[in-house]
Short mmCIF file of C-alpha atoms in Angstrom, two decimals:
data_model
loop_
_atom_site.label_atom_id
_atom_site.label_comp_id
_atom_site.label_asym_id
_atom_site.label_seq_id
_atom_site.Cartn_x
_atom_site.Cartn_y
_atom_site.Cartn_z
CA MET E 58 79.47 144.16 57.69
CA THR E 59 82.28 144.29 55.13
CA ASP E 60 84.89 144.72 57.89
CA LEU E 61 83.45 141.76 59.81
CA LEU E 62 83.59 139.59 56.70
CA LYS E 63 87.21 140.57 56.14
CA LEU E 64 87.98 139.65 59.74
CA PHE E 65 86.44 136.19 59.31
CA LYS E 66 88.33 135.60 56.08
CA GLU E 67 91.60 136.64 57.72
CA ARG E 68 91.01 134.25 60.62
CA SER E 69 90.19 131.44 58.18
CA ARG E 70 93.37 132.13 56.23
CA LYS E 71 95.50 132.02 59.38
CA ARG E 72 93.81 128.80 60.48
CA ARG E 73 94.57 127.18 57.15
CA GLN E 74 98.19 128.30 57.36
CA LEU E 75 98.56 126.78 60.83
CA LEU E 76 97.00 123.51 59.73
CA ALA E 77 99.17 123.39 56.63
CA GLN E 78 102.25 124.01 58.78
CA GLN E 79 101.30 121.22 61.17
CA PHE E 80 100.62 118.72 58.38
CA GLY E 81 103.71 119.71 56.42
CA VAL E 82 101.94 120.75 53.21
CA SER E 83 101.33 124.01 51.41
CA PRO E 84 98.10 125.94 52.03
CA ASP E 85 97.02 125.31 48.43
CA ALA E 86 97.33 121.53 48.86
CA LEU E 87 95.45 121.51 52.15
CA HIS E 88 92.11 120.74 50.45
CA SER E 89 93.50 117.45 49.13
CA LEU E 90 94.50 116.40 52.66
CA LEU E 91 91.26 117.37 54.36
CA ASN E 92 87.77 116.38 53.32
CA SER E 93 87.07 118.23 50.05
CA LYS E 94 83.64 119.07 48.69
CA ALA E 95 84.13 116.77 45.70
CA ASP E 96 84.79 113.79 47.95
CA GLN E 97 81.68 114.53 49.98
CA GLU E 98 79.44 114.68 46.88
CA GLU E 99 80.90 111.45 45.55
CA ARG E 100 80.21 109.64 48.79
CA ARG E 101 76.62 110.94 48.90
CA ALA E 102 75.99 109.62 45.35
CA LEU E 103 77.40 106.23 46.24
CA LYS E 104 75.17 106.02 49.32
CA ARG E 105 72.07 106.84 47.26
CA ILE E 106 72.84 104.13 44.70
CA ASN E 107 73.62 101.55 47.35
CA SER E 108 70.35 102.28 49.15
CA GLN E 109 68.36 101.61 45.94
CA GLY E 110 69.96 98.21 45.46
CA ASP E 111 70.96 98.84 41.80
CA VAL E 112 74.70 99.02 42.33
CA ALA E 113 75.53 96.27 39.80
CA GLY E 114 73.37 97.64 36.99
CA ASN E 115 73.94 101.34 37.20
CA ILE E 116 76.69 103.34 35.62
CA VAL E 117 77.37 106.40 37.66
CA LYS E 118 78.63 109.55 36.03
CA PHE E 119 79.52 112.45 38.22
CA LYS E 120 78.91 115.62 36.27
CA ALA E 121 79.31 117.98 39.17
CA VAL E 122 82.92 116.98 39.79
CA GLU E 123 85.75 115.57 37.76
CA VAL E 124 86.74 112.03 38.77
CA ASP E 125 89.62 110.09 37.25
CA ARG E 126 87.71 106.96 36.38
CA PRO E 127 87.42 105.13 32.99
CA GLN E 128 84.14 105.84 31.24
CA GLY E 129 81.63 103.02 31.57
CA LEU E 130 83.11 101.60 34.77
CA THR E 131 80.43 100.64 37.24
CA VAL E 132 80.49 101.65 40.86
CA SER E 133 80.68 98.04 41.97
CA ASP E 134 83.75 97.45 39.79
CA ALA E 135 85.37 100.60 41.07
CA THR E 136 84.63 99.65 44.68
CA ALA E 137 86.11 96.20 44.17
CA ALA E 138 89.18 97.65 42.52
CA ASP E 139 89.62 100.12 45.38
CA LYS E 140 89.35 97.34 47.93
CA GLY E 141 91.94 95.31 46.05
CA ASP E 142 94.31 98.26 46.07
CA ASP E 143 93.79 98.71 49.81
CA VAL E 144 94.65 95.08 50.44
CA ASP E 145 97.82 95.21 48.40
CA LYS E 146 98.94 98.57 49.77
CA GLU E 147 100.34 98.68 53.31
CA GLU E 148 100.28 102.09 54.93
CA VAL E 149 103.07 103.14 57.25
CA TYR E 150 102.29 105.80 59.85
CA THR E 151 105.28 107.91 60.85
CA ASP E 152 103.42 110.41 63.03
CA SER E 153 99.95 111.27 64.27
CA SER E 154 98.98 113.66 61.45
CA ALA E 155 96.93 110.95 59.70
CA PHE E 156 94.62 110.75 62.73
CA LEU E 157 94.12 114.51 63.08
CA LYS E 158 92.23 115.26 59.87
CA GLY E 159 89.53 117.87 60.24
CA THR E 160 90.77 119.20 63.58
CA GLN E 161 89.98 122.82 64.31
CA SER E 162 92.71 123.26 66.91
CA ALA E 163 95.40 125.83 66.21
CA ASN E 164 97.92 123.34 67.65
CA PRO E 165 96.69 119.80 66.93
CA HIS E 166 99.90 118.29 68.37
CA ASN E 167 99.22 119.56 71.89
CA ASP E 168 99.00 115.95 73.07
CA TYR E 169 102.13 115.06 75.02
CA CYS E 170 101.32 111.36 75.23
CA GLN E 171 100.90 111.07 71.46
CA HIS E 172 104.02 113.19 71.01
CA PHE E 173 105.91 110.70 73.18
CA VAL E 174 104.67 107.83 71.01
CA ASP E 175 105.74 109.65 67.85
CA THR E 176 109.10 111.07 68.93
CA GLY E 177 110.14 109.44 72.23
CA GLU E 178 110.26 112.82 74.02
CA ARG E 179 108.74 112.41 77.45
CA PRO E 180 106.00 114.84 78.55
CA GLN E 181 108.02 115.97 81.57
CA ASN E 182 110.64 117.40 79.19
CA PHE E 183 108.37 120.40 78.68
CA ILE E 184 108.01 121.42 82.34
CA ARG E 185 109.64 124.81 82.81
CA ASP E 186 112.12 125.98 85.45
CA VAL E 187 112.96 122.63 87.00
CA GLY E 188 116.66 123.34 87.57
CA LEU E 189 118.06 124.44 90.90
CA THR E 190 119.38 127.71 89.42
CA ASN E 191 116.20 129.15 87.92
CA ARG E 192 113.49 127.39 89.91
CA PHE E 193 112.74 130.27 92.29
CA GLU E 194 113.14 133.24 89.98
CA GLU E 195 109.51 134.24 90.48
CA TYR E 196 109.66 133.68 94.27
CA PRO E 197 112.31 136.00 95.70
CA LYS E 198 111.49 135.19 99.33
CA LEU E 199 111.91 131.46 98.80
CA ARG E 200 115.07 132.02 96.76
CA GLU E 201 116.55 134.06 99.59
CA LEU E 202 115.62 131.30 102.06
CA ILE E 203 117.38 128.65 99.98
CA LEU E 204 120.52 130.79 99.68
CA ARG E 205 120.59 131.43 103.43
CA LYS E 206 120.11 127.75 104.28
CA ASP E 207 122.79 126.63 101.81
CA GLU E 208 125.21 129.11 103.38
CA LEU E 209 124.40 127.85 106.89
CA ILE E 210 124.75 124.20 105.86
CA GLN E 211 128.07 124.89 104.20
CA ASN E 212 129.42 126.58 107.35
CA THR E 213 128.25 123.81 109.71
CA ASN E 214 129.13 120.75 107.62
CA THR E 215 131.68 118.32 108.99
CA PRO E 216 134.57 117.29 106.74
CA PRO E 217 133.59 114.41 104.45
CA MET E 218 134.34 110.97 105.84
CA TYR E 219 134.06 107.60 104.14
CA LEU E 220 134.58 103.94 105.01
CA LYS E 221 135.05 101.07 102.57
CA CYS E 222 133.39 98.00 104.06
CA ASP E 223 131.47 94.87 103.14
CA LEU E 224 127.99 95.58 104.48
CA GLU E 225 127.17 91.85 104.58
CA THR E 226 129.75 91.19 107.30
CA PHE E 227 130.34 94.68 108.72
CA ASP E 228 128.84 95.35 112.14
CA ILE E 229 127.26 98.77 111.72
CA ARG E 230 127.45 99.33 115.48
CA ASP E 231 131.22 99.73 115.08
CA LEU E 232 130.50 103.23 113.76
CA ASP E 233 129.94 104.10 117.44
CA SER E 234 127.56 106.94 116.68
CA LYS E 235 123.89 107.76 116.34
CA PHE E 236 122.65 109.47 113.20
CA ASP E 237 119.87 111.97 112.57
CA VAL E 238 119.68 111.30 108.83
CA ILE E 239 120.28 108.05 106.92
CA LEU E 240 120.17 107.64 103.15
CA LEU E 241 120.22 104.17 101.57
CA GLU E 242 120.98 103.56 97.92
CA PRO E 243 120.91 99.74 97.57
CA PRO E 244 122.16 98.03 94.38
CA LEU E 245 118.90 96.45 93.28
CA GLU E 246 118.55 93.80 90.60
CA GLU E 247 115.78 95.95 89.10
CA TYR E 248 118.38 98.46 87.92
CA GLN E 249 120.07 95.79 85.84
CA ARG E 250 116.79 94.91 84.11
CA THR E 251 115.71 98.47 83.41
CA ILE E 252 118.83 100.61 82.93
CA GLY E 253 121.56 98.03 82.41
CA VAL E 254 123.55 98.69 85.59
CA THR E 255 126.08 96.04 86.60
CA TYR E 256 127.21 95.44 90.19
CA ASP E 257 129.57 92.99 91.78
CA LYS E 258 126.65 91.94 93.95
CA TYR E 259 122.93 92.58 93.66
CA TRP E 260 121.06 92.92 96.94
CA ASN E 261 117.54 91.57 97.39
CA TRP E 262 115.11 93.09 99.84
CA GLU E 263 115.48 90.27 102.38
CA GLU E 264 119.19 91.04 102.65
CA ILE E 265 118.54 94.77 102.90
CA GLU E 266 116.05 94.19 105.69
CA LYS E 267 118.69 92.32 107.71
CA LEU E 268 120.84 95.46 107.97
CA GLU E 269 120.74 96.63 111.59
CA ILE E 270 119.93 100.22 110.76
CA GLU E 271 117.94 100.59 113.98
CA GLN E 272 121.19 100.25 115.97
CA VAL E 273 122.58 103.58 114.70
CA THR E 274 119.48 105.79 114.62
CA ALA E 275 118.91 108.62 117.07
CA LEU E 276 115.75 108.92 119.16
CA ARG E 277 114.31 111.28 116.59
CA SER E 278 115.64 110.65 113.12
CA PHE E 279 114.73 110.30 109.46
CA ILE E 280 115.57 107.79 106.77
CA TRP E 281 115.42 107.88 102.96
CA ILE E 282 115.68 104.73 100.86
CA TRP E 283 115.72 104.44 97.07
CA CYS E 284 113.44 101.56 96.14
CA GLY E 285 113.01 101.63 92.35
CA SER E 286 109.58 101.70 90.77
CA SER E 287 108.07 98.24 91.17
CA ASP E 288 108.29 95.71 94.01
CA GLY E 289 110.50 97.96 96.09
CA LEU E 290 107.59 100.19 97.07
CA ASP E 291 106.13 97.45 99.28
CA ALA E 292 109.46 95.93 100.30
CA GLY E 293 110.81 99.34 101.30
CA ARG E 294 107.88 99.85 103.64
CA ARG E 295 108.62 96.52 105.31
CA CYS E 296 112.21 97.61 105.87
CA LEU E 297 111.09 100.89 107.42
CA LYS E 298 108.78 99.05 109.79
CA LYS E 299 111.49 96.58 110.80
CA TRP E 300 113.93 99.40 111.55
CA GLY E 301 111.40 101.29 113.69
CA PHE E 302 110.38 103.99 111.20
CA ARG E 303 106.99 105.13 109.95
CA ARG E 304 106.63 106.06 106.30
CA CYS E 305 105.78 109.75 106.07
CA GLU E 306 106.62 110.79 102.48
CA ASP E 307 107.34 109.38 99.03
CA ILE E 308 109.79 111.47 97.01
CA CYS E 309 109.42 110.79 93.29
CA TRP E 310 112.16 111.30 90.72
CA ILE E 311 110.56 112.17 87.35
CA LYS E 312 113.17 111.32 84.71
CA THR E 313 113.47 113.52 81.62
CA ASN E 314 115.25 112.52 78.41
CA ILE E 315 115.96 115.89 76.79
CA LYS E 316 119.55 114.97 75.91
CA ASN E 317 118.74 111.49 74.62
CA PRO E 318 115.10 111.23 73.48
CA GLY E 319 113.74 107.83 72.63
CA HIS E 320 111.88 104.86 74.06
CA GLY E 321 113.29 102.62 76.76
CA LYS E 322 115.52 99.78 75.66
CA ASN E 323 114.51 97.41 78.43
CA LEU E 324 110.91 97.28 79.63
CA GLU E 325 109.58 95.58 82.73
CA PRO E 326 107.85 92.32 81.70
CA LYS E 327 104.84 92.92 83.95
CA ALA E 328 104.59 96.67 83.41
CA ILE E 329 101.60 98.16 81.60
CA PHE E 330 103.18 101.57 80.98
CA GLN E 331 106.71 102.71 80.30
CA ARG E 332 108.15 103.68 83.65
CA THR E 333 109.90 107.03 83.68
CA LYS E 334 110.12 107.61 87.43
CA GLU E 335 111.73 106.23 90.57
CA HIS E 336 110.69 106.40 94.20
CA CYS E 337 112.56 107.29 97.39
CA LEU E 338 110.61 106.42 100.54
CA MET E 339 111.02 108.64 103.59
CA GLY E 340 110.52 107.41 107.16
CA ILE E 341 110.34 109.11 110.54
CA LYS E 342 111.30 107.79 113.96
CA GLY E 343 110.24 109.35 117.24
CA THR E 344 107.93 112.28 117.83
CA VAL E 345 108.62 115.26 115.60
CA ARG E 346 106.07 118.03 115.05
CA ARG E 347 106.36 120.80 112.51
CA SER E 348 104.88 123.42 114.82
CA THR E 349 107.02 122.72 117.89
CA ASP E 350 110.28 121.12 116.67
CA GLY E 351 111.64 123.97 114.60
CA ASP E 352 115.10 123.30 116.02
CA PHE E 353 115.22 119.94 114.21
CA ILE E 354 113.13 120.25 111.04
CA HIS E 355 112.10 122.99 108.61
CA ALA E 356 109.11 121.72 106.68
CA ASN E 357 107.62 122.99 103.41
CA VAL E 358 110.92 124.27 102.03
CA ASP E 359 111.08 121.77 99.15
CA ILE E 360 108.53 119.62 97.34
CA ASP E 361 108.34 115.85 97.03
CA LEU E 362 109.24 115.83 93.32
CA VAL E 363 112.64 115.76 91.67
CA ILE E 364 112.51 116.49 87.93
CA ALA E 365 115.96 115.74 86.55
CA GLU E 366 117.58 114.26 83.47
CA SER E 367 117.80 110.49 83.32
CA GLU E 368 121.33 109.16 83.52
CA PRO E 369 122.83 107.42 80.47
CA TYR E 370 122.13 103.75 79.97
CA GLY E 371 124.25 101.71 82.38
CA SER E 372 124.56 104.44 85.04
CA ASP E 373 122.87 104.30 88.44
CA GLU E 374 123.64 107.86 89.55
CA LYS E 375 120.83 109.50 91.50
CA PRO E 376 120.02 113.23 91.28
CA VAL E 377 122.09 115.35 93.63
CA GLU E 378 118.93 117.25 94.55
CA ILE E 379 117.99 114.51 97.03
CA PHE E 380 120.87 115.72 99.22
CA HIS E 381 119.56 119.30 99.05
CA ILE E 382 116.08 118.16 100.07
CA ILE E 383 117.45 116.23 103.06
CA GLU E 384 119.77 119.01 104.23
CA HIS E 385 117.12 121.71 103.86
CA PHE E 386 114.57 119.67 105.80
CA CYS E 387 116.48 118.17 108.73
CA LEU E 388 118.81 120.33 110.82
CA GLY E 389 120.68 117.33 112.23
CA ARG E 390 124.40 117.27 111.38
CA ARG E 391 124.96 113.53 111.78
CA ARG E 392 124.25 112.16 108.31
CA LEU E 393 124.97 108.63 107.05
CA HIS E 394 124.95 107.45 103.43
CA VAL E 395 124.79 103.66 103.04
CA PHE E 396 125.86 102.03 99.74
CA GLY E 397 127.67 105.20 98.76
CA LYS E 398 130.32 105.56 96.06
CA ASP E 399 133.28 107.82 95.42
CA ALA E 400 131.05 110.12 93.39
CA THR E 401 128.67 110.61 96.33
CA ILE E 402 131.26 111.57 98.97
CA ARG E 403 129.98 114.87 100.30
CA PRO E 404 130.81 117.34 103.12
CA GLY E 405 128.63 116.80 106.14
CA TRP E 406 128.11 113.10 105.38
CA LEU E 407 129.68 109.82 106.44
CA THR E 408 129.65 107.52 103.40
CA ILE E 409 130.01 103.76 103.77
CA GLY E 410 129.79 100.92 101.27
CA PRO E 411 131.75 98.31 99.31
CA ASN E 412 132.14 100.47 96.19
CA LEU E 413 134.44 103.02 97.83
CA THR E 414 138.12 102.91 96.96
CA SER E 415 139.57 104.10 100.30
CA SER E 416 138.70 105.04 103.89
CA ASN E 417 139.40 107.94 106.25
CA PHE E 418 136.80 107.32 108.98
CA ASP E 419 137.81 107.59 112.62
CA SER E 420 135.02 107.31 115.19
CA GLU E 421 136.73 109.49 117.82
CA ILE E 422 137.39 112.32 115.38
CA TYR E 423 133.90 112.05 113.96
CA ASN E 424 132.16 112.10 117.34
CA GLY E 425 134.36 115.02 118.40
CA TYR E 426 132.52 117.26 115.93
CA PHE E 427 129.35 117.02 118.06
CA LYS E 428 130.62 117.36 121.63
CA GLU E 429 129.46 120.93 122.14
CA PRO E 430 125.95 121.56 123.51
CA ASN E 431 123.50 121.15 120.63
CA GLY E 432 126.50 120.30 118.50
CA CYS E 433 124.48 117.78 116.52
CA LEU E 434 122.26 120.58 115.13
CA THR E 435 123.05 123.19 112.49
CA GLY E 436 121.11 125.89 114.28
CA CYS E 437 119.06 128.59 112.63
CA SER E 438 119.63 132.27 111.98
CA GLU E 439 117.06 135.00 112.48
CA GLU E 440 116.79 135.56 108.73
CA ILE E 441 116.01 131.89 108.08
CA GLU E 442 113.47 131.80 110.88
CA HIS E 443 111.76 134.85 109.43
CA LEU E 444 111.74 133.54 105.84
CA ARG E 445 110.90 129.86 106.28
CA PRO E 446 107.30 128.60 105.94
CA LYS E 447 105.74 127.87 109.30
CA SER E 448 102.82 125.80 110.41
CA PRO E 449 99.86 127.64 111.96
CA PRO E 450 100.15 127.98 115.73
CA PRO E 451 98.31 125.26 117.65
CA LYS E 452 94.84 126.11 118.87
CA VAL E 453 94.48 126.45 122.62
CA ILE E 454 91.38 124.78 124.07
CA GLY E 455 90.87 125.95 127.61
CA ASN E 456 94.38 125.95 129.04
CA MET E 457 95.56 123.01 126.93
CA THR E 458 97.05 122.70 123.46
CA PRO E 459 96.04 119.80 121.21
CA ALA E 460 99.51 118.31 121.67
CA ALA E 461 98.79 117.85 125.39
CA MET E 462 95.34 116.40 124.87
CA PRO E 463 94.70 112.67 124.74
CA ARG E 464 94.36 111.08 121.31
CA GLY E 465 90.93 111.70 119.87
CA GLY E 466 90.40 115.07 121.58
CA GLY E 467 88.91 113.69 124.78
CA ALA E 468 85.33 114.63 123.88
CA GLN E 469 82.46 113.40 121.81
CA ARG E 470 81.58 114.85 118.44
CA GLY E 471 80.22 118.35 118.71
CA GLY E 472 82.29 119.25 121.77
CA ALA E 473 79.81 117.90 124.31
CA VAL E 474 80.49 115.56 127.22
CA GLN E 475 77.62 113.37 128.42
CA ARG E 476 77.21 112.89 132.16
CA GLU E 477 74.24 111.31 133.88
CA GLY E 478 71.65 112.75 131.52
CA ALA E 479 73.21 116.22 131.50
CA VAL E 480 75.27 117.78 128.73
CA MET E 481 78.31 119.80 129.73
CA ARG E 482 79.40 122.07 126.89
CA GLY E 483 83.08 122.18 126.02
CA ILE E 484 85.91 119.67 126.35
CA ALA E 485 86.99 118.47 129.75
CA PRO E 486 90.10 116.33 129.22
CA PRO E 487 92.70 115.47 131.88
CA ARG E 488 94.77 118.25 133.42
CA LEU E 489 91.96 120.79 133.15
CA ALA E 490 91.09 122.85 136.19
CA PRO E 491 88.48 121.17 138.44
CA PRO E 492 84.82 122.19 138.23
CA PRO E 493 83.50 125.00 140.43
CA ARG E 494 83.45 124.27 144.16
CA SER E 495 79.66 124.41 144.14
CA ALA E 496 79.55 121.33 141.92
CA LEU E 497 81.91 119.26 144.09
CA VAL E 498 81.77 117.20 147.21
CA GLN E 499 84.75 116.42 149.39
CA ARG E 500 86.45 113.02 149.17
CA GLY E 501 84.93 110.57 151.54
CA GLY E 502 81.33 111.61 150.94
CA GLY E 503 79.33 108.49 150.36
CA GLY E 504 77.26 109.93 147.55
CA GLY E 505 80.21 111.31 145.66
CA MET E 506 82.32 108.16 145.98
CA ALA E 507 79.41 105.93 145.08
CA TRP E 508 78.65 108.00 142.02
CA ALA E 509 82.31 107.88 140.97
CA ARG E 510 82.31 104.11 141.28
CA MET E 511 79.07 103.70 139.38
CA SER E 512 79.42 106.12 136.51
CA GLY E 513 83.16 106.75 136.48
CA SER E 514 84.85 110.10 137.05
CA ILE E 515 84.95 112.33 133.99
CA PHE E 516 87.36 114.91 135.35
CA ARG E 517 90.78 114.14 136.74
CA ILE E 518 90.58 113.81 140.51
CA ARG E 519 92.58 116.72 141.89
CA ASN E 520 92.90 118.34 145.33
CA ASN E 521 90.64 115.78 147.02
CA TRP E 522 87.63 116.83 144.96
CA LEU E 523 85.17 114.65 143.05
CA PRO E 524 82.31 115.62 140.72
CA ARG E 525 79.02 116.10 142.54
CA PRO E 526 76.39 113.72 141.13
CA MET E 527 73.66 115.37 139.13
CA ALA E 528 71.12 113.00 140.66
CA PRO E 529 71.33 110.59 143.57
CA PRO E 530 72.19 107.04 142.47
CA ARG E 531 69.51 104.37 142.67
#
């Protein structure tokens, strides 16, 4: 029992030390910060006197505790004096310690939102291993995959090309090429309001939508467009629809402020919260499946989050990781960056925009990089194919895969097909083998043709055979 009591006392001592460290006081002065026993007894005595209704006529003397109060002062006078002091004194709160009295937590500041209010350090600053160098230390297989893909991309990249042009008057069809990947980084007016970026011209979403992006997209292609964090989310979707794309992902850039902690200088007038993120919408054109189009896409290599340091005030630079995500995902070599700058010129990309200082683009030279068979693809090595995440193989129903089945599966719920009061188990979509010969009649039979006209044929008519009616029509 003595050992257990010592253990409890040791735990209590450590708890008091932690609390004193959090509040910035010594362990001996902790009782004055927290609720002391003397304060509790004083409050109980005041409640008893107030409940009796004799506050004005009673003189309260606390013998159990020592209170610094002039002798003969009534409780009502003391209460009034205390209230007067509270009115005259204005308290200034510099942190959240005043609101954490009596907490039993060993770390009462484990509240990242309150910590952001107190210090300006964003909660995402404390996420570990977000850099490209140490992100996959605990996943050796994925780290090896990334290294192999980066090596392949570096070996198959085309030399960087760039074209300075005014996108308002430039006919994008003059590029004379189709692209597998397009990245747009429009100069939005929102950036001026939020991060103080200045442009020669700010583009609104109506002007962005007028760009004829659909004229330079391949039959199967992808697009990424930075759209800010407010109205651009809806406007960006309208642009994707106009250009013939379907939105398939939303990549979110979570901005940290480790190097420059503090609250935002400019806040959106209609925003409820402080916005510390930015969105990049991703669209798809054509039919691309993860399980069957491994020559064009490698899915599940990266995630849809980019956690990177926010650029200094007045800079519109985007995280370079967006290029890694695009190159790891799509194996197409024809990549176009619209509204690019000198800082974003990159091997494997054609960069166009008004903010470039020079040009080296030649359409014949550029198209010559893709003349070989499958020259528009990077290809894939055996090591990458072995390491990359793959979708489960498609289930085969009968002699058909779901990709070859009509939309909806071709059957009613439960896998049953109704026919003239009978239930045929299993799915019988088009292109299945015909029913057994015993259940068929040859074309031209009156009963069979009449039944087909009345109830409709369920199976595809093949080899001059029709379903035999289960009952003669009436």
